[in-house]
Tab-separated table of C-alpha atoms and ligand atoms in Angstrom:
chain	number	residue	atom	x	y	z
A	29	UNK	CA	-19.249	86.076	51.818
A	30	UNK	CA	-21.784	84.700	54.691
A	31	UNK	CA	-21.182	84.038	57.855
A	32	UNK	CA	-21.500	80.454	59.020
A	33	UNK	CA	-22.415	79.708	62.394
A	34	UNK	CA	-20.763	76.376	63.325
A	35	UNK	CA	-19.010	73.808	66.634
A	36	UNK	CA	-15.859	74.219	66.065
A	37	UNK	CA	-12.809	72.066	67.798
A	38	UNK	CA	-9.745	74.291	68.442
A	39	UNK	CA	-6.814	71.238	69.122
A	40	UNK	CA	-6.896	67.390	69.045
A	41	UNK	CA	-8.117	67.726	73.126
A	42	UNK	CA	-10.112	70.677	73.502
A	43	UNK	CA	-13.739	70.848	73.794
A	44	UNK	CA	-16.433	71.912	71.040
A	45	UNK	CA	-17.431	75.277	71.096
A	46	UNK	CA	-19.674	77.874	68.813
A	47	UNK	CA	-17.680	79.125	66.154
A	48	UNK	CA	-18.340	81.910	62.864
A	49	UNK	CA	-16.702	82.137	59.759
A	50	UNK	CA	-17.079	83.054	56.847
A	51	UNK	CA	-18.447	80.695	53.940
A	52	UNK	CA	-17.704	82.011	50.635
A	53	UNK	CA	-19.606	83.623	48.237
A	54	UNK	CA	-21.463	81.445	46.191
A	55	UNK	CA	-20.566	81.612	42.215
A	56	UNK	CA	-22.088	80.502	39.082
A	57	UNK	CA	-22.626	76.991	39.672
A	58	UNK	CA	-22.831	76.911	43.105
A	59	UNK	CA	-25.521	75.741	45.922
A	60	UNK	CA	-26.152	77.183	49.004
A	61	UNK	CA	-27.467	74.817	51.650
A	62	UNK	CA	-29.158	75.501	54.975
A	63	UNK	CA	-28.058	72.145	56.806
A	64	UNK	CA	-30.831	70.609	58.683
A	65	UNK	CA	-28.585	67.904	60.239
A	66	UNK	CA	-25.766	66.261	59.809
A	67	UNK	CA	-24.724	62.587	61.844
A	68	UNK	CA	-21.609	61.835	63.117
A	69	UNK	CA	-18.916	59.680	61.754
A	70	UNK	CA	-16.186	57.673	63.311
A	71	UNK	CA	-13.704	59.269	60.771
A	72	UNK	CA	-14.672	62.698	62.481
A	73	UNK	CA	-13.723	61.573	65.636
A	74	UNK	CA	-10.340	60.148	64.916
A	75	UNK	CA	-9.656	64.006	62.937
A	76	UNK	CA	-11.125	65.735	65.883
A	77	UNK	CA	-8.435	63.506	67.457
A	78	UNK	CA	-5.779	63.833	65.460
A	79	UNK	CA	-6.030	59.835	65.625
A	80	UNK	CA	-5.046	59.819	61.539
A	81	UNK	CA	-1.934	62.515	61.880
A	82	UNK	CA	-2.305	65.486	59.659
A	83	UNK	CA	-5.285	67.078	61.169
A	84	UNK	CA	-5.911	70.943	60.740
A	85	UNK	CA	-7.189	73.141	63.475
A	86	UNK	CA	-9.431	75.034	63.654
A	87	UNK	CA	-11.754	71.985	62.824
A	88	UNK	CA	-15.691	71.709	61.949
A	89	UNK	CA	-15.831	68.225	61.131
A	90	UNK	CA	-18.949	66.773	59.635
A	91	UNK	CA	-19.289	64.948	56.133
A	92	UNK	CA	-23.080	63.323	56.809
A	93	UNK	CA	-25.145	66.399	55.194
A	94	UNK	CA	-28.607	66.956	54.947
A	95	UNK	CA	-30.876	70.167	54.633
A	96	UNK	CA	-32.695	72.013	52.325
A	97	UNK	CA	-31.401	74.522	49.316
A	98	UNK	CA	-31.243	77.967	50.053
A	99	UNK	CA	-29.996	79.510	46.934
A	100	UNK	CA	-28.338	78.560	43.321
A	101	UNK	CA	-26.418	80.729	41.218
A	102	UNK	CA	-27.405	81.508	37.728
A	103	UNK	CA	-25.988	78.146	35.687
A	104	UNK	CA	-27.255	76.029	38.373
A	105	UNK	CA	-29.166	72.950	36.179
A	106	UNK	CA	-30.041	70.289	39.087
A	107	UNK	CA	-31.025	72.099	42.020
A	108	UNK	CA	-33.633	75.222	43.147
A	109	UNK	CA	-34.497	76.536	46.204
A	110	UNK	CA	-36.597	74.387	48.522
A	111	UNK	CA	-35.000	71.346	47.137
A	112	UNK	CA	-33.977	68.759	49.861
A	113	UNK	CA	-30.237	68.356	49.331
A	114	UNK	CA	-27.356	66.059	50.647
A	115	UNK	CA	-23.544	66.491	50.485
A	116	UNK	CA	-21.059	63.869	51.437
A	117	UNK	CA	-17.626	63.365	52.010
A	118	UNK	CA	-16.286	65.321	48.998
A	119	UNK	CA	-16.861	68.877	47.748
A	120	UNK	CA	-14.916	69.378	44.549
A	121	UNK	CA	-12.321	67.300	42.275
A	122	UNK	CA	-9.958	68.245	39.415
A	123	UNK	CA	-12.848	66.754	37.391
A	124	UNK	CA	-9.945	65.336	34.844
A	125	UNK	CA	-7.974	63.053	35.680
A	126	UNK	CA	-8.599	58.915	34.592
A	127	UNK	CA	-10.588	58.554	38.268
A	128	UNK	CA	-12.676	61.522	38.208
A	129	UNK	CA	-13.909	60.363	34.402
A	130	UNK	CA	-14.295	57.238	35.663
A	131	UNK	CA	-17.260	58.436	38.407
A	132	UNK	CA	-13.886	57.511	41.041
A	133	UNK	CA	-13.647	61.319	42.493
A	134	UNK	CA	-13.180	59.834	45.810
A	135	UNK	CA	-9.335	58.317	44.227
A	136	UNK	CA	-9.005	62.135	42.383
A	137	UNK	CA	-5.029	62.364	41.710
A	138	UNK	CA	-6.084	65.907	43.083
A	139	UNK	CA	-6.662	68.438	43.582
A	140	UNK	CA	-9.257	67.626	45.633
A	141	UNK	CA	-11.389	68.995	48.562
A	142	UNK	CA	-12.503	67.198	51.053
A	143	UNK	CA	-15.743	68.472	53.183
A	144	UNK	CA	-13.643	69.366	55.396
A	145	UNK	CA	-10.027	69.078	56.958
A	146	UNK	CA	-9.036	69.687	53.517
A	147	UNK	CA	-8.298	72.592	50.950
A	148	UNK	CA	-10.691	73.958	48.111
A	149	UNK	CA	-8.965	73.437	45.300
A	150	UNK	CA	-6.860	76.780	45.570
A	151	UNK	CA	-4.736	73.840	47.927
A	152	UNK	CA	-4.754	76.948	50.500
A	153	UNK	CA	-8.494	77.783	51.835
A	154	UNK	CA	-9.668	75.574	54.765
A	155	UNK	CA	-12.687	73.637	54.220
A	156	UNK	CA	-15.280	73.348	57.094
A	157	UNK	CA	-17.526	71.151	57.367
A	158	UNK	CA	-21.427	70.121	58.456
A	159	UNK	CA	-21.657	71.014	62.118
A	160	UNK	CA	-22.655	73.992	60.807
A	161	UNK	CA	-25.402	76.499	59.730
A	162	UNK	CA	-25.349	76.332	55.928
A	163	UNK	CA	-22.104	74.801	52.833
A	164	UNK	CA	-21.620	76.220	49.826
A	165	UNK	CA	-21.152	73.528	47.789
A	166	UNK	CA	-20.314	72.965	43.340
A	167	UNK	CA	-23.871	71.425	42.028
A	168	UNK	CA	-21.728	68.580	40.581
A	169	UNK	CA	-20.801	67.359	44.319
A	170	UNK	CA	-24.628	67.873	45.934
A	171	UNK	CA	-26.753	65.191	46.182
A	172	UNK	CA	-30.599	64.721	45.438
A	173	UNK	CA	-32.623	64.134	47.874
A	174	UNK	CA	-36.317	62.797	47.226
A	175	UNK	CA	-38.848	65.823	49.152
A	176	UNK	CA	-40.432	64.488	52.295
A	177	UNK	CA	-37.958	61.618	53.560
A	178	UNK	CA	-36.760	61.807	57.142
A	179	UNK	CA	-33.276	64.571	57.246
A	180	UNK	CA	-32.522	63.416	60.328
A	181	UNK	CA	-32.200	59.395	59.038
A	182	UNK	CA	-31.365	60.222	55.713
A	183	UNK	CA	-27.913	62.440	56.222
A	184	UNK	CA	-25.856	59.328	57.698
A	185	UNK	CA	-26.341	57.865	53.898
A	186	UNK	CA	-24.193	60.428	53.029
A	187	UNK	CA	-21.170	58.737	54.500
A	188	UNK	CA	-22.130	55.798	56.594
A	189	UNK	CA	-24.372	54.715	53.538
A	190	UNK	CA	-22.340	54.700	50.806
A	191	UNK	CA	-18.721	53.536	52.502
A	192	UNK	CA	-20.923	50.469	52.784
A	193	UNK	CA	-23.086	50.372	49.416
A	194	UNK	CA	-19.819	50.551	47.655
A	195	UNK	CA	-18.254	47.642	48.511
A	196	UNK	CA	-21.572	45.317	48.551
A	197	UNK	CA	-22.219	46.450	44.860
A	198	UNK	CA	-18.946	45.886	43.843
A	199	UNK	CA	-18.807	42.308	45.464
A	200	UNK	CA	-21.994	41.074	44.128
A	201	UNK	CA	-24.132	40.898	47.099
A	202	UNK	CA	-27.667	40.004	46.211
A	203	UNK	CA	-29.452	37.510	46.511
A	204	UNK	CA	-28.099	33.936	46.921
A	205	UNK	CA	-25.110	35.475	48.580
A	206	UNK	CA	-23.634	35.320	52.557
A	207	UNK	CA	-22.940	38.098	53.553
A	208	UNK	CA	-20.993	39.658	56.878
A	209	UNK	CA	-20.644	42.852	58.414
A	210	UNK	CA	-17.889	42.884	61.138
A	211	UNK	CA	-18.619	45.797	63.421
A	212	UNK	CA	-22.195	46.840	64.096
A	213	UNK	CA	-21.600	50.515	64.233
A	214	UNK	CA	-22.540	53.438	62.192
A	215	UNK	CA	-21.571	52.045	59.077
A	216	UNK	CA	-22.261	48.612	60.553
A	217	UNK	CA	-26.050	48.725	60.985
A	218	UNK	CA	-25.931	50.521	57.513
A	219	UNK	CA	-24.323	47.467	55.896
A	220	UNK	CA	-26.870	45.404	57.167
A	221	UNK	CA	-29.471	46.905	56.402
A	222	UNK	CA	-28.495	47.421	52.573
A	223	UNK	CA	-27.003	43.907	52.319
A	224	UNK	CA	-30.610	42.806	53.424
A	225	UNK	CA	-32.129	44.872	50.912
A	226	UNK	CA	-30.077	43.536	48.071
A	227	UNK	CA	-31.660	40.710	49.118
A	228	UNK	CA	-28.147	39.202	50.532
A	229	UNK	CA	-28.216	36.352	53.367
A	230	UNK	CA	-26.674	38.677	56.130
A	231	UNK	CA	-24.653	37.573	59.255
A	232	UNK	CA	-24.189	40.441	61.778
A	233	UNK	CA	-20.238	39.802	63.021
A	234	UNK	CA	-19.983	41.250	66.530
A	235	UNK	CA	-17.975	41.464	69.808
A	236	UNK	CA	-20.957	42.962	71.698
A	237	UNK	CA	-22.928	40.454	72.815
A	238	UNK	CA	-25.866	42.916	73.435
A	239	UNK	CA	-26.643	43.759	70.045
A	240	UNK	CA	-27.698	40.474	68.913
A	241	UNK	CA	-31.385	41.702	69.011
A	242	UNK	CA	-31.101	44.870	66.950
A	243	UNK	CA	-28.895	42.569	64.292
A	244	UNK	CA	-32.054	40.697	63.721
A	245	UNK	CA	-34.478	43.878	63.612
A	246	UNK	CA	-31.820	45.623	61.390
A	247	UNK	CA	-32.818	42.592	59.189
A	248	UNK	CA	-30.032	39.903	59.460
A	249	UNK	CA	-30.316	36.366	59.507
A	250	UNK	CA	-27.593	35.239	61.797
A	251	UNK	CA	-25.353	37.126	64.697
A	252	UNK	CA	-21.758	35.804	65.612
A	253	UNK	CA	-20.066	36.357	68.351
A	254	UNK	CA	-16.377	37.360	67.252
A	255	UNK	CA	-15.613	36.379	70.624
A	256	UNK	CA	-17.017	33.152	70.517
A	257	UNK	CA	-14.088	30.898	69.626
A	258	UNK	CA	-16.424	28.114	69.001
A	259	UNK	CA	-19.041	29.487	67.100
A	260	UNK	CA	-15.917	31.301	64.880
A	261	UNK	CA	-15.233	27.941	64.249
A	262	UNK	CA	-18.264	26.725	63.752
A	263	UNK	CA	-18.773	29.254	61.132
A	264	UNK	CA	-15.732	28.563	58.933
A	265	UNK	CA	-15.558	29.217	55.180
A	266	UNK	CA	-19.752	30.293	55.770
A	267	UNK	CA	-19.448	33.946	53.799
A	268	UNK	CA	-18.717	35.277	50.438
A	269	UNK	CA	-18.247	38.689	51.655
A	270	UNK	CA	-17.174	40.451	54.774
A	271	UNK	CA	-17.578	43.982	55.193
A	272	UNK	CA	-15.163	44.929	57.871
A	273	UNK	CA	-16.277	48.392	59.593
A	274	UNK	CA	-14.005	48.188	62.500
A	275	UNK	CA	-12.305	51.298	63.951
A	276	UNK	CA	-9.491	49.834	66.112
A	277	UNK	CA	-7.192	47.285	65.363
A	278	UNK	CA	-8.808	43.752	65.337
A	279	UNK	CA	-8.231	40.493	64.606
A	280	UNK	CA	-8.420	39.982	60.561
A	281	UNK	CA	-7.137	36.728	60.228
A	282	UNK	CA	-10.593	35.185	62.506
A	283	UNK	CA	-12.405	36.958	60.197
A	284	UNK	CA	-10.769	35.399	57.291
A	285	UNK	CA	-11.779	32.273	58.175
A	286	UNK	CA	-15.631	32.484	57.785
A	287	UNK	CA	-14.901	33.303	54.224
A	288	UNK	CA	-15.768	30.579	51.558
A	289	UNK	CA	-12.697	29.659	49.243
A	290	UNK	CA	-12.038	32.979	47.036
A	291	UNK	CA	-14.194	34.775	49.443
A	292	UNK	CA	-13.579	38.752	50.281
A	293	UNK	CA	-13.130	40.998	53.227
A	294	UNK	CA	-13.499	44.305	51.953
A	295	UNK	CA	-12.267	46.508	55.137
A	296	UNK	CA	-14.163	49.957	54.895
A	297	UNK	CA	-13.059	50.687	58.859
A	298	UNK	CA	-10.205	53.018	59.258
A	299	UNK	CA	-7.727	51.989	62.318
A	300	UNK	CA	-5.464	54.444	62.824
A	301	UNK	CA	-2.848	51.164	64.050
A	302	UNK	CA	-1.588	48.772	61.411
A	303	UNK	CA	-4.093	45.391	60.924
A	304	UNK	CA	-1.886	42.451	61.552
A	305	UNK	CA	-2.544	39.932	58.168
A	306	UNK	CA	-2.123	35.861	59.117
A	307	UNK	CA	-0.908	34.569	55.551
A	308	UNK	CA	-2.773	31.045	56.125
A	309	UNK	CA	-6.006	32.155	56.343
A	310	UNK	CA	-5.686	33.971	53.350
A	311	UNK	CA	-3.619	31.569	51.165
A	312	UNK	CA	-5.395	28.041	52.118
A	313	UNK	CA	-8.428	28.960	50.398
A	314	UNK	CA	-7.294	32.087	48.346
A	315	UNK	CA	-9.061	34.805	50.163
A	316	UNK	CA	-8.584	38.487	49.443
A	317	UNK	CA	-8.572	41.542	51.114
A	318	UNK	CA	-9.840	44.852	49.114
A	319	UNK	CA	-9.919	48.325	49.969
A	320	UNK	CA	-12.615	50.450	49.879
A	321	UNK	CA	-13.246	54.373	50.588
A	322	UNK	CA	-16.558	56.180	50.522
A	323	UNK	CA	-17.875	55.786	47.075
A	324	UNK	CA	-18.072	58.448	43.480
A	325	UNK	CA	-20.984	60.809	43.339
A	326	UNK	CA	-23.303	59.281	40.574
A	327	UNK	CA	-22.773	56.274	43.074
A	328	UNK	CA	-23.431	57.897	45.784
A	329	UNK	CA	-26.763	59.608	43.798
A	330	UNK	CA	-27.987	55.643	43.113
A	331	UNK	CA	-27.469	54.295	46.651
A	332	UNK	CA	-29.798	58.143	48.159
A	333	UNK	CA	-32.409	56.681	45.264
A	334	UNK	CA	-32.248	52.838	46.468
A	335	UNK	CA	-32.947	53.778	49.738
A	336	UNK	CA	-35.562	56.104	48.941
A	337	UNK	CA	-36.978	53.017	47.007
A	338	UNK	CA	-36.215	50.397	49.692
A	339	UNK	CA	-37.354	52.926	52.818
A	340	UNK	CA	-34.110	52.163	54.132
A	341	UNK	CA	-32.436	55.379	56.571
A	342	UNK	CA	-30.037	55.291	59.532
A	343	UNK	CA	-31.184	54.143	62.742
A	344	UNK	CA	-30.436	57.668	65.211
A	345	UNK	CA	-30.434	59.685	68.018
A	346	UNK	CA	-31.023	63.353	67.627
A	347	UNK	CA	-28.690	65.832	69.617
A	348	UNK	CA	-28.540	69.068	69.681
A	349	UNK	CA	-25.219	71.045	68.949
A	350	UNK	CA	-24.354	71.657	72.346
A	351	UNK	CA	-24.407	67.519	73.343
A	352	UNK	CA	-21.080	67.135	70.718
A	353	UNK	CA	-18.791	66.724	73.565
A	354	UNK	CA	-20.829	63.873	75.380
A	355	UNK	CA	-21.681	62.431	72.118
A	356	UNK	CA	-18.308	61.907	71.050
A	357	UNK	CA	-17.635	60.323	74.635
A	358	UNK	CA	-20.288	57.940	74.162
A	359	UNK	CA	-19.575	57.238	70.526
A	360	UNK	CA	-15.422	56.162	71.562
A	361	UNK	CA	-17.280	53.794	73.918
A	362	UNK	CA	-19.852	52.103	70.801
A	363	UNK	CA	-22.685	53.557	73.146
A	364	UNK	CA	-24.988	55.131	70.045
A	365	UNK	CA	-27.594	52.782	68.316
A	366	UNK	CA	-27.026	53.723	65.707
A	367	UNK	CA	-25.701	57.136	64.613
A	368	UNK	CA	-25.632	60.857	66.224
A	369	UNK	CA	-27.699	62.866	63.782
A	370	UNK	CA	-27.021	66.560	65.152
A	371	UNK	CA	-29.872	69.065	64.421
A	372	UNK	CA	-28.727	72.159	62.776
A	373	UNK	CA	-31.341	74.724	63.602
A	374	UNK	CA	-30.454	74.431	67.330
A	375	UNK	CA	-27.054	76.180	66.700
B	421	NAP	P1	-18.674	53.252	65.003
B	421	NAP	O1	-20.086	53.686	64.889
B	421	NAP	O2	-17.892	53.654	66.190
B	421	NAP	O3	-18.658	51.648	64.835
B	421	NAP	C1	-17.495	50.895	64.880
B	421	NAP	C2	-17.820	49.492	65.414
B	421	NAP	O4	-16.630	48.715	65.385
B	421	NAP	C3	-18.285	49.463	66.857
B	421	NAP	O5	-19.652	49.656	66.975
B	421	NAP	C4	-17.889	48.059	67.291
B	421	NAP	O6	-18.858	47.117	66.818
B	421	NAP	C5	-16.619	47.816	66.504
B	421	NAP	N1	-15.419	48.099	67.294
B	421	NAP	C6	-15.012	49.281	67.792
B	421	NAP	N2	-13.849	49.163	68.431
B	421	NAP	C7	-13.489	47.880	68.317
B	421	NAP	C8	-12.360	47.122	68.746
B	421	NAP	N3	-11.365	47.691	69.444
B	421	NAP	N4	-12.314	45.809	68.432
B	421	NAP	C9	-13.315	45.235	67.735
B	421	NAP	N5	-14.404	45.911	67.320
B	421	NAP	C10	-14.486	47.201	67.598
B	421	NAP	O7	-17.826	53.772	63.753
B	421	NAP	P2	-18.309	54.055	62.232
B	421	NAP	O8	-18.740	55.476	62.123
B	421	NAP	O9	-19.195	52.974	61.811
B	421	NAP	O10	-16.896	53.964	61.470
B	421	NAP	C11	-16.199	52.745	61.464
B	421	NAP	C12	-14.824	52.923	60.845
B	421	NAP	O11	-14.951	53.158	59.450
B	421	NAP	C13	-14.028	54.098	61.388
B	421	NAP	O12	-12.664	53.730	61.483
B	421	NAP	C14	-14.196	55.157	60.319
B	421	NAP	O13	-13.153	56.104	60.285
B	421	NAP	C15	-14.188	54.301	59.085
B	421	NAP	N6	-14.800	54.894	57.907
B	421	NAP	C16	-14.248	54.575	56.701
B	421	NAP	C17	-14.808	55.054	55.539
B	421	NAP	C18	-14.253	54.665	54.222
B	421	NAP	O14	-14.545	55.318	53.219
B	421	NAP	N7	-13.471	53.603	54.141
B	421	NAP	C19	-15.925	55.893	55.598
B	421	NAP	C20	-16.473	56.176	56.843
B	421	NAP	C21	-15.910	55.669	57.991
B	421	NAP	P3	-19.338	45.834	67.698
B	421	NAP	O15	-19.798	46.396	69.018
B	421	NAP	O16	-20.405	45.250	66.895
B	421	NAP	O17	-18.155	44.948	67.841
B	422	ZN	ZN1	-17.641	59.285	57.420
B	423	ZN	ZN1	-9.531	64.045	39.495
């Protein structure tokens, strides 16, 4: 055993505050990581917040991992010590079932261990997450990450990156394709700047007027004001695909329309309220709406290398541990361009 030191939260509306516990200790095939920093995802706030129901207290969220490799144990193939290293939303799967052979771990018909707010998969000891000192993590769930990128940029990938490399892969975007990305958050500004890279036509879909700028440097071609009834109109039947990163309940069925006949809206963003779905919009020109959650490891291990390749990393602002509280203040307002990356070795 180690002990981890870590921001914990202690109930759905008390403050951060420094934590230890122990990590466990690490076996065989595991990797022990010294976290470097780790960025903050909407999904943390809402389980900080209990926003989602089920959440488990104490609580040290964080799924956006990046640092360097401490130690491996003795069958350890992929990793040594000094390696940069990333770990994501998912620690360990039953490794068996159709999804996990499939490269699906993130649909594992369990059991399954999430980073954290979940279980190892004993189903009965707590996982904690990255707001913390160091993870002891299976090799089969850490990521590679190329020596000498940016830690601070690259940890967001871990979540924020591939939640929104997922769906774009999956829907074809490349190049010849018109692509949206409703919310220009976290994930947002990710999805942008991956669809760009895949060489997609990208329209930043916004209700903040003030971002129209950083849409553009992000590298999109268009910005449209959700709130704009006349440019929404204006727009109609424009996209193939719609990535849909919105945290709060939103209007699905104006999105709908700027899809092209057949045309997707693949919603990534977790409201914890129902989405109200128009049937018109979606039946007059056979639209769908898909699904999508994080994305499997060897997926997640491409989209790390094609943004190693493309120089593409989160856009962030570096806080220190002891800035969580006002950080997640400004993040329930949208006031972070683009992602809280929170340095580790000021714990
Ligand atoms: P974020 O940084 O807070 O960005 C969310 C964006 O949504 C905001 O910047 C804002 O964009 C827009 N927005 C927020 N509230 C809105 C409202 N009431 N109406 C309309 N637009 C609103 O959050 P994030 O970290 O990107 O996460 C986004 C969502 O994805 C969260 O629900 C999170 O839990 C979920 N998520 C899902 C997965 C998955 O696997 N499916 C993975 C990670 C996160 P504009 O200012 O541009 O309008
Ligand atoms: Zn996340
Ligand atoms: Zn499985």
């Amino acid at each position: 055993m180690s002990q981890a030191k870590a921001y914990a939260v202690m109930s759905p509306t008390s403050a951060f505050q420094p934590w230890t516990f122990e990590r466990r200790e690490p076996g065989d095939r595991d990797v022990v990581i010294e976290i470097a920093f780790c960025g903050i995802c909407h999904s943390d706030l809402h389980q900080v917040r209990d926003e989602w129901g089920g959440s488990k207290f104490p609580m040290v969220p964080g799924h956006e991992i990046a640092g360097r490799v401490r130690a491996v144990g003795k069958k350890v193939r992929k990793f040594k010590a000094g390696d940069d290293a990333g770990v994501g939303c998912l620690v360990n799967s039953c490794g068996k079932c159709a999804n996990c052979r499939k490269g699906l771990e993130q649909h594992c018909a369990g059991p399954v261990a999430f980073t954290y707010n979940g279980f190892e998969l004993d189903g009965k000891t707590p996982t904690y997450g990255g707001y913390s000192s160091h993870v002891v993590v299976d090799e089969r769930f850490v990521l590679k990450i190329k020596s000498g990128l940016p830690l601070e940029r690259v940890a967001p990938l871990l979540c924020a990156g591939i939640t929104t490399y997922s769906p774009l892969k999956r829907f074809g975007a490349g190049k010849g394709k018109r692509v949206g990305v409703l919310g220009l958050g976290g994930l947002g500004h990710m999805g942008v700047k991956l669809a760009a890279a895949m060489g997609a036509e990208v329209v930043v879909l916004s209700g903040t007027a003030a971002k129209k700028a950083d849409g553009k440097r992000l590298g999109a071609h268009d910005f449209i004001l959700t709130s704009d009834a006349a440019a929404m109109t204006k727009n109609t039947g424009r996209l193939d695909l719609i990535v849909d990163t919105v945290s709060a309940p939103h209007d699905i069925g104006a999105a709908l329309g700027l899809l092209n006949t057949g045309g997707t809206l693949a919603l990534v963003g977790a409201s914890p309220k129902p989405l109200e779905l128009p049937a018109f919009p979606l039946i007059l020109a056979r639209r769908q709406v898909a699904g999508s959650l994080i994305g499997g490891i060897a997926e997640t291990q491409e989209m790390l290398d094609f943004c190693a390749k493309k120089k593409v990393f989160a856009d962030v602002e570096v806080i220190e541990p002891r800035a969580l509280d006002s950080a997640y203040e400004r993040l329930t307002k949208g006031d972070v361009r683009y992602r809280f990356s929170i340095d580790l070795s000021k714990l």
